mmCIF file of C-alpha atoms in Angstrom:
data_model
loop_
_atom_site.group_PDB
_atom_site.id
_atom_site.type_symbol
_atom_site.label_atom_id
_atom_site.label_comp_id
_atom_site.label_asym_id
_atom_site.label_seq_id
_atom_site.Cartn_x
_atom_site.Cartn_y
_atom_site.Cartn_z
ATOM 1 C CA UNK A 1 16.646 -43.311 27.139
ATOM 2 C CA UNK A 2 13.191 -43.235 28.702
ATOM 3 C CA UNK A 3 13.374 -39.487 28.626
ATOM 4 C CA UNK A 4 14.186 -39.091 24.905
ATOM 5 C CA UNK A 5 11.181 -41.719 24.147
ATOM 6 C CA UNK A 6 8.870 -39.027 26.107
ATOM 7 C CA UNK A 7 10.252 -36.364 23.952
ATOM 8 C CA UNK A 8 9.756 -38.232 20.582
ATOM 9 C CA UNK A 9 6.243 -39.212 21.868
ATOM 10 C CA UNK A 10 5.603 -35.555 22.890
ATOM 11 C CA UNK A 11 6.307 -34.354 19.049
ATOM 12 C CA UNK A 12 4.591 -37.255 17.417
ATOM 13 C CA UNK A 13 1.342 -36.354 18.976
ATOM 14 C CA UNK A 14 1.583 -32.393 18.248
ATOM 15 C CA UNK A 15 -1.161 -31.545 15.779
ATOM 16 C CA UNK A 16 0.316 -30.369 12.009
ATOM 17 C CA UNK A 17 -1.158 -27.401 11.022
ATOM 18 C CA UNK A 18 -1.348 -26.767 7.249
ATOM 19 C CA UNK A 19 0.512 -23.420 7.751
ATOM 20 C CA UNK A 20 3.282 -22.252 9.713
ATOM 21 C CA UNK A 21 3.080 -21.747 13.244
ATOM 22 C CA UNK A 22 2.915 -17.811 12.934
ATOM 23 C CA UNK A 23 0.042 -17.654 10.963
ATOM 24 C CA UNK A 24 -2.177 -21.171 11.659
ATOM 25 C CA UNK A 25 -2.191 -21.269 15.315
ATOM 26 C CA UNK A 26 -4.942 -20.150 17.058
ATOM 27 C CA UNK A 27 -4.193 -17.096 19.649
ATOM 28 C CA UNK A 28 -6.620 -15.006 21.841
ATOM 29 C CA UNK A 29 -9.980 -14.337 20.617
ATOM 30 C CA UNK A 30 -9.327 -10.483 21.211
ATOM 31 C CA UNK A 31 -6.751 -10.194 18.817
ATOM 32 C CA UNK A 32 -9.805 -10.846 16.023
ATOM 33 C CA UNK A 33 -12.009 -8.336 17.792
ATOM 34 C CA UNK A 34 -14.507 -11.392 18.843
ATOM 35 C CA UNK A 35 -15.614 -11.745 14.917
ATOM 36 C CA UNK A 36 -14.405 -15.340 14.440
ATOM 37 C CA UNK A 37 -14.843 -18.502 15.529
ATOM 38 C CA UNK A 38 -11.272 -19.289 15.881
ATOM 39 C CA UNK A 39 -8.555 -16.694 15.870
ATOM 40 C CA UNK A 40 -5.431 -17.128 14.010
ATOM 41 C CA UNK A 41 -2.860 -14.452 13.298
ATOM 42 C CA UNK A 42 -3.944 -14.645 9.563
ATOM 43 C CA UNK A 43 -7.626 -14.054 11.018
ATOM 44 C CA UNK A 44 -6.294 -11.146 12.795
ATOM 45 C CA UNK A 45 -4.406 -9.335 10.208
ATOM 46 C CA UNK A 46 -7.302 -9.811 7.583
ATOM 47 C CA UNK A 47 -9.818 -8.390 10.290
ATOM 48 C CA UNK A 48 -7.396 -5.262 11.152
ATOM 49 C CA UNK A 49 -6.586 -4.654 7.789
ATOM 50 C CA UNK A 50 -10.174 -4.088 7.051
ATOM 51 C CA UNK A 51 -10.729 -1.978 9.945
ATOM 52 C CA UNK A 52 -7.474 0.323 9.052
ATOM 53 C CA UNK A 53 -8.672 0.653 5.327
ATOM 54 C CA UNK A 54 -12.089 1.795 6.077
ATOM 55 C CA UNK A 55 -10.783 4.144 9.172
ATOM 56 C CA UNK A 56 -8.400 5.620 6.586
ATOM 57 C CA UNK A 57 -10.869 6.180 4.227
ATOM 58 C CA UNK A 58 -13.481 7.898 6.606
ATOM 59 C CA UNK A 59 -10.527 10.006 8.064
ATOM 60 C CA UNK A 60 -9.078 11.106 4.450
ATOM 61 C CA UNK A 61 -12.354 12.009 3.447
ATOM 62 C CA UNK A 62 -13.262 14.342 6.793
ATOM 63 C CA UNK A 63 -9.662 15.879 6.474
ATOM 64 C CA UNK A 64 -10.036 16.480 3.070
ATOM 65 C CA UNK A 65 -13.489 18.389 3.373
ATOM 66 C CA UNK A 66 -12.258 20.414 6.379
ATOM 67 C CA UNK A 67 -9.194 21.693 4.308
ATOM 68 C CA UNK A 68 -11.418 22.725 1.479
ATOM 69 C CA UNK A 69 -13.624 24.625 3.522
ATOM 70 C CA UNK A 70 -10.553 26.027 5.308
ATOM 71 C CA UNK A 71 -8.974 26.999 1.911
ATOM 72 C CA UNK A 72 -12.119 27.986 0.312
ATOM 73 C CA UNK A 73 -11.835 25.528 -2.677
ATOM 74 C CA UNK A 74 -15.475 23.621 -1.636
ATOM 75 C CA UNK A 75 -17.418 26.492 -3.740
ATOM 76 C CA UNK A 76 -19.533 25.145 -6.577
ATOM 77 C CA UNK A 77 -21.503 26.299 -9.582
ATOM 78 C CA UNK A 78 -25.112 25.329 -8.132
ATOM 79 C CA UNK A 79 -26.961 26.083 -11.572
ATOM 80 C CA UNK A 80 -24.866 24.046 -13.283
ATOM 81 C CA UNK A 81 -24.832 21.174 -10.467
ATOM 82 C CA UNK A 82 -28.490 21.156 -10.349
ATOM 83 C CA UNK A 83 -28.797 20.743 -13.931
ATOM 84 C CA UNK A 84 -26.397 17.862 -14.416
ATOM 85 C CA UNK A 85 -27.108 15.852 -11.366
ATOM 86 C CA UNK A 86 -30.842 15.834 -11.574
ATOM 87 C CA UNK A 87 -31.718 12.067 -12.663
ATOM 88 C CA UNK A 88 -35.258 10.889 -10.993
ATOM 89 C CA UNK A 89 -34.800 7.659 -12.613
ATOM 90 C CA UNK A 90 -31.352 7.243 -10.986
ATOM 91 C CA UNK A 91 -32.515 8.282 -7.686
ATOM 92 C CA UNK A 92 -35.494 5.690 -7.683
ATOM 93 C CA UNK A 93 -33.122 3.008 -8.788
ATOM 94 C CA UNK A 94 -30.703 4.067 -5.959
ATOM 95 C CA UNK A 95 -33.679 3.973 -3.573
ATOM 96 C CA UNK A 96 -34.662 0.365 -4.611
ATOM 97 C CA UNK A 97 -30.883 -1.023 -4.570
ATOM 98 C CA UNK A 98 -30.537 0.427 -1.134
ATOM 99 C CA UNK A 99 -33.927 -1.189 -0.144
ATOM 100 C CA UNK A 100 -32.608 -4.583 -1.172
ATOM 101 C CA UNK A 101 -29.338 -4.215 0.261
ATOM 102 C CA UNK A 102 -30.491 -3.536 3.701
ATOM 103 C CA UNK A 103 -32.940 -6.544 3.260
ATOM 104 C CA UNK A 104 -30.014 -8.815 2.813
ATOM 105 C CA UNK A 105 -27.669 -7.017 5.431
ATOM 106 C CA UNK A 106 -30.612 -7.370 8.169
ATOM 107 C CA UNK A 107 -31.334 -11.156 7.062
ATOM 108 C CA UNK A 108 -27.556 -11.952 7.544
ATOM 109 C CA UNK A 109 -26.821 -9.925 10.943
ATOM 110 C CA UNK A 110 -29.948 -11.655 12.315
ATOM 111 C CA UNK A 111 -28.456 -15.180 10.998
ATOM 112 C CA UNK A 112 -25.240 -14.151 12.636
ATOM 113 C CA UNK A 113 -27.281 -13.601 15.859
ATOM 114 C CA UNK A 114 -29.263 -16.573 15.780
ATOM 115 C CA UNK A 115 -26.878 -19.274 14.537
ATOM 116 C CA UNK A 116 -23.298 -17.933 15.194
ATOM 117 C CA UNK A 117 -20.652 -16.464 13.240
ATOM 118 C CA UNK A 118 -19.748 -19.852 11.381
ATOM 119 C CA UNK A 119 -22.770 -19.475 9.258
ATOM 120 C CA UNK A 120 -21.312 -16.143 8.018
ATOM 121 C CA UNK A 121 -17.740 -17.047 8.123
ATOM 122 C CA UNK A 122 -17.746 -20.932 7.373
ATOM 123 C CA UNK A 123 -14.104 -21.219 6.602
ATOM 124 C CA UNK A 124 -10.761 -19.947 7.141
ATOM 125 C CA UNK A 125 -7.297 -19.950 4.671
ATOM 126 C CA UNK A 126 -4.397 -18.272 5.799
ATOM 127 C CA UNK A 127 -2.773 -17.756 2.814
ATOM 128 C CA UNK A 128 -6.132 -16.082 1.196
ATOM 129 C CA UNK A 129 -6.626 -13.840 4.207
ATOM 130 C CA UNK A 130 -2.888 -12.644 4.073
ATOM 131 C CA UNK A 131 -3.423 -11.772 0.424
ATOM 132 C CA UNK A 132 -6.481 -9.733 1.239
ATOM 133 C CA UNK A 133 -4.726 -8.032 3.775
ATOM 134 C CA UNK A 134 -1.791 -7.235 1.743
ATOM 135 C CA UNK A 135 -4.333 -5.970 -1.169
ATOM 136 C CA UNK A 136 -6.209 -3.943 1.368
ATOM 137 C CA UNK A 137 -3.031 -2.300 2.337
ATOM 138 C CA UNK A 138 -2.028 -1.308 -1.558
ATOM 139 C CA UNK A 139 -5.614 0.255 -1.708
ATOM 140 C CA UNK A 140 -4.794 2.374 1.234
ATOM 141 C CA UNK A 141 -1.765 3.807 -0.347
ATOM 142 C CA UNK A 142 -3.942 4.167 -3.701
ATOM 143 C CA UNK A 143 -6.540 6.143 -1.997
ATOM 144 C CA UNK A 144 -4.496 8.692 -0.397
ATOM 145 C CA UNK A 145 -2.671 8.801 -3.875
ATOM 146 C CA UNK A 146 -6.052 9.864 -5.738
ATOM 147 C CA UNK A 147 -6.817 12.493 -3.061
ATOM 148 C CA UNK A 148 -3.357 14.211 -3.110
ATOM 149 C CA UNK A 149 -3.858 13.924 -7.128
ATOM 150 C CA UNK A 150 -7.184 15.456 -7.223
ATOM 151 C CA UNK A 151 -6.437 18.267 -4.638
ATOM 152 C CA UNK A 152 -8.881 21.087 -4.847
ATOM 153 C CA UNK A 153 -10.688 19.370 -7.505
ATOM 154 C CA UNK A 154 -12.109 16.304 -5.261
ATOM 155 C CA UNK A 155 -15.607 17.038 -3.571
ATOM 156 C CA UNK A 156 -17.366 14.539 -1.531
ATOM 157 C CA UNK A 157 -20.566 14.352 -3.950
ATOM 158 C CA UNK A 158 -20.617 14.502 -7.833
ATOM 159 C CA UNK A 159 -20.896 18.219 -8.364
ATOM 160 C CA UNK A 160 -19.354 21.492 -10.765
ATOM 161 C CA UNK A 161 -16.974 23.619 -8.825
ATOM 162 C CA UNK A 162 -16.275 26.982 -9.866
ATOM 163 C CA UNK A 163 -12.677 26.464 -10.563
ATOM 164 C CA UNK A 164 -12.489 22.766 -11.843
ATOM 165 C CA UNK A 165 -9.393 21.451 -13.624
ATOM 166 C CA UNK A 166 -9.305 17.989 -15.520
ATOM 167 C CA UNK A 167 -6.902 15.604 -13.733
ATOM 168 C CA UNK A 168 -5.175 13.206 -15.741
ATOM 169 C CA UNK A 169 -1.863 12.780 -13.934
ATOM 170 C CA UNK A 170 -0.840 9.953 -11.056
ATOM 171 C CA UNK A 171 -3.350 7.261 -10.562
ATOM 172 C CA UNK A 172 -5.731 9.004 -13.012
ATOM 173 C CA UNK A 173 -3.401 7.776 -15.793
ATOM 174 C CA UNK A 174 -4.950 3.924 -14.915
ATOM 175 C CA UNK A 175 -8.441 4.955 -14.355
ATOM 176 C CA UNK A 176 -10.905 8.204 -14.748
ATOM 177 C CA UNK A 177 -12.167 7.044 -11.425
ATOM 178 C CA UNK A 178 -9.515 5.816 -9.049
ATOM 179 C CA UNK A 179 -11.350 6.014 -5.748
ATOM 180 C CA UNK A 180 -14.274 4.232 -6.892
ATOM 181 C CA UNK A 181 -11.680 1.373 -8.548
ATOM 182 C CA UNK A 182 -10.056 1.279 -4.730
ATOM 183 C CA UNK A 183 -13.516 0.960 -3.255
ATOM 184 C CA UNK A 184 -13.932 -2.102 -5.553
ATOM 185 C CA UNK A 185 -10.687 -3.562 -5.171
ATOM 186 C CA UNK A 186 -11.124 -2.737 -1.056
ATOM 187 C CA UNK A 187 -14.707 -4.774 -1.366
ATOM 188 C CA UNK A 188 -12.534 -7.674 -2.955
ATOM 189 C CA UNK A 189 -9.889 -7.351 -0.523
ATOM 190 C CA UNK A 190 -12.127 -7.503 2.329
ATOM 191 C CA UNK A 191 -14.092 -10.588 1.153
ATOM 192 C CA UNK A 192 -10.696 -12.355 0.976
ATOM 193 C CA UNK A 193 -8.873 -10.847 4.138
ATOM 194 C CA UNK A 194 -12.429 -11.977 6.533
ATOM 195 C CA UNK A 195 -13.864 -15.042 4.259
ATOM 196 C CA UNK A 196 -17.188 -13.680 5.814
ATOM 197 C CA UNK A 197 -19.742 -12.994 3.174
ATOM 198 C CA UNK A 198 -21.783 -10.732 5.262
ATOM 199 C CA UNK A 199 -18.864 -8.381 5.500
ATOM 200 C CA UNK A 200 -18.603 -8.841 1.826
ATOM 201 C CA UNK A 201 -22.198 -7.879 1.585
ATOM 202 C CA UNK A 202 -21.743 -4.882 3.530
ATOM 203 C CA UNK A 203 -18.809 -3.650 1.365
ATOM 204 C CA UNK A 204 -19.944 -4.686 -2.174
ATOM 205 C CA UNK A 205 -23.514 -3.275 -1.551
ATOM 206 C CA UNK A 206 -22.041 0.390 -0.650
ATOM 207 C CA UNK A 207 -19.811 0.097 -3.693
ATOM 208 C CA UNK A 208 -22.625 -0.703 -5.913
ATOM 209 C CA UNK A 209 -24.185 2.442 -4.765
ATOM 210 C CA UNK A 210 -21.532 4.481 -5.172
ATOM 211 C CA UNK A 211 -20.922 3.439 -8.591
ATOM 212 C CA UNK A 212 -24.370 5.244 -9.319
ATOM 213 C CA UNK A 213 -22.507 8.537 -9.007
ATOM 214 C CA UNK A 214 -20.239 7.592 -12.140
ATOM 215 C CA UNK A 215 -22.970 8.478 -14.994
ATOM 216 C CA UNK A 216 -23.494 11.705 -12.991
ATOM 217 C CA UNK A 217 -19.624 12.612 -12.692
ATOM 218 C CA UNK A 218 -19.107 11.798 -16.493
ATOM 219 C CA UNK A 219 -21.839 13.963 -17.325
ATOM 220 C CA UNK A 220 -20.316 16.808 -15.398
ATOM 221 C CA UNK A 221 -16.886 16.016 -16.969
ATOM 222 C CA UNK A 222 -18.316 15.997 -20.121
ATOM 223 C CA UNK A 223 -19.934 19.203 -20.071
ATOM 224 C CA UNK A 224 -16.965 20.727 -18.695
ATOM 225 C CA UNK A 225 -14.021 19.487 -20.864
ATOM 226 C CA UNK A 226 -15.731 18.371 -23.993
ATOM 227 C CA UNK A 227 -13.297 16.847 -26.459
ATOM 228 C CA UNK A 228 -10.325 17.008 -24.014
ATOM 229 C CA UNK A 229 -12.675 14.495 -21.880
ATOM 230 C CA UNK A 230 -13.696 12.506 -24.693
ATOM 231 C CA UNK A 231 -9.997 11.794 -25.745
ATOM 232 C CA UNK A 232 -9.069 11.306 -21.998
ATOM 233 C CA UNK A 233 -12.065 8.579 -21.779
ATOM 234 C CA UNK A 234 -11.188 6.667 -24.994
ATOM 235 C CA UNK A 235 -7.504 6.160 -23.613
ATOM 236 C CA UNK A 236 -8.433 5.418 -19.879
ATOM 237 C CA UNK A 237 -11.299 2.941 -18.445
ATOM 238 C CA UNK A 238 -13.452 4.323 -15.693
ATOM 239 C CA UNK A 239 -12.101 1.876 -13.135
ATOM 240 C CA UNK A 240 -9.001 0.342 -14.788
ATOM 241 C CA UNK A 241 -8.156 -2.728 -15.598
ATOM 242 C CA UNK A 242 -9.346 -5.512 -15.003
ATOM 243 C CA UNK A 243 -12.894 -3.723 -14.554
ATOM 244 C CA UNK A 244 -13.582 -2.581 -18.201
ATOM 245 C CA UNK A 245 -16.255 -5.201 -18.783
ATOM 246 C CA UNK A 246 -18.287 -3.401 -16.006
ATOM 247 C CA UNK A 247 -19.985 -1.015 -18.644
ATOM 248 C CA UNK A 248 -18.928 2.459 -17.873
ATOM 249 C CA UNK A 249 -16.687 2.882 -20.652
ATOM 250 C CA UNK A 250 -19.310 3.624 -23.427
ATOM 251 C CA UNK A 251 -18.662 6.482 -25.239
ATOM 252 C CA UNK A 252 -22.384 7.156 -25.981
ATOM 253 C CA UNK A 253 -23.623 6.649 -22.443
ATOM 254 C CA UNK A 254 -22.511 10.163 -21.084
ATOM 255 C CA UNK A 255 -23.741 12.788 -23.157
ATOM 256 C CA UNK A 256 -23.883 16.407 -21.401
ATOM 257 C CA UNK A 257 -26.876 17.710 -20.216
ATOM 258 C CA UNK A 258 -28.181 21.059 -22.127
#
C-alpha cells in the first residue's frame, strides 16, 4: 500500500507539458545545434529543417551550374544581356537595401552575443515550429522541381541565353518565378520553424534582395517572347498565390528595353 501511494505521489508531482512528450520535453542541447535556450524535439526539427533547406538550395544551385558548364548550355547573348540588365537605379536601390539589411543583422548578432539567445528567440511553440519544418520540406521539393522544369533555361543570374525557351509547365503553371516564390515561402518556414527573429531577418533580407531581379527577368522574357509572354503573364502570378499583392504583376511594369 505504501509503495502504491509512493507511485501515485510520483505521478502527481510530474510536470505536465502542453505538448506530447515526444515534442515538448527537453533533450540534449546538441540536437538543437546550440542555437536555443531550451532544446526540444520540435525545436530540433525546426533547426534541422532550416539547415537542410538552405543546404539543398546551395548544392542544387552548384550542381545545376556545373552541369550547364559541362553540357555547353550556359552560353548567353552578351549584347542583349547587357542591354536588358543595365539598371543603375536598381543597383543603387539594391546597395541601400543591402546596407540596411547588414546594419540590422549586425545589431541582432551583437544583441545575441551580449544578452543571450532569448532576446532573439523569446518563445517556443511546438505546433508552430513543426508546421514550419513541414513547410520547409515542401519548399525543398518545389525548389528541386523548379530546377528540373527549367533545365537548360535556368541561370544563376538574370541573362538572355543563346537558346532560350519559355517554360510554362510543371510548377510554372502556378508561378512565373517559382524559385523566388520558394525563397519567400522558405523565409516564412524559417521564421515559423525557429521563432527566431534574427534568423528571419537573415532570410527575409536575402529574399528582398533576390526580388530585385524579378523586374530584370521580366524585361528579358518580354523582349524574347513578346505576346506569348504577355499572355502567360496575364494568366499566372509572378510568385503564385497568395503573393499577387506584392506588386510584381502589373502589366505596365516590364516593358522591353529597345
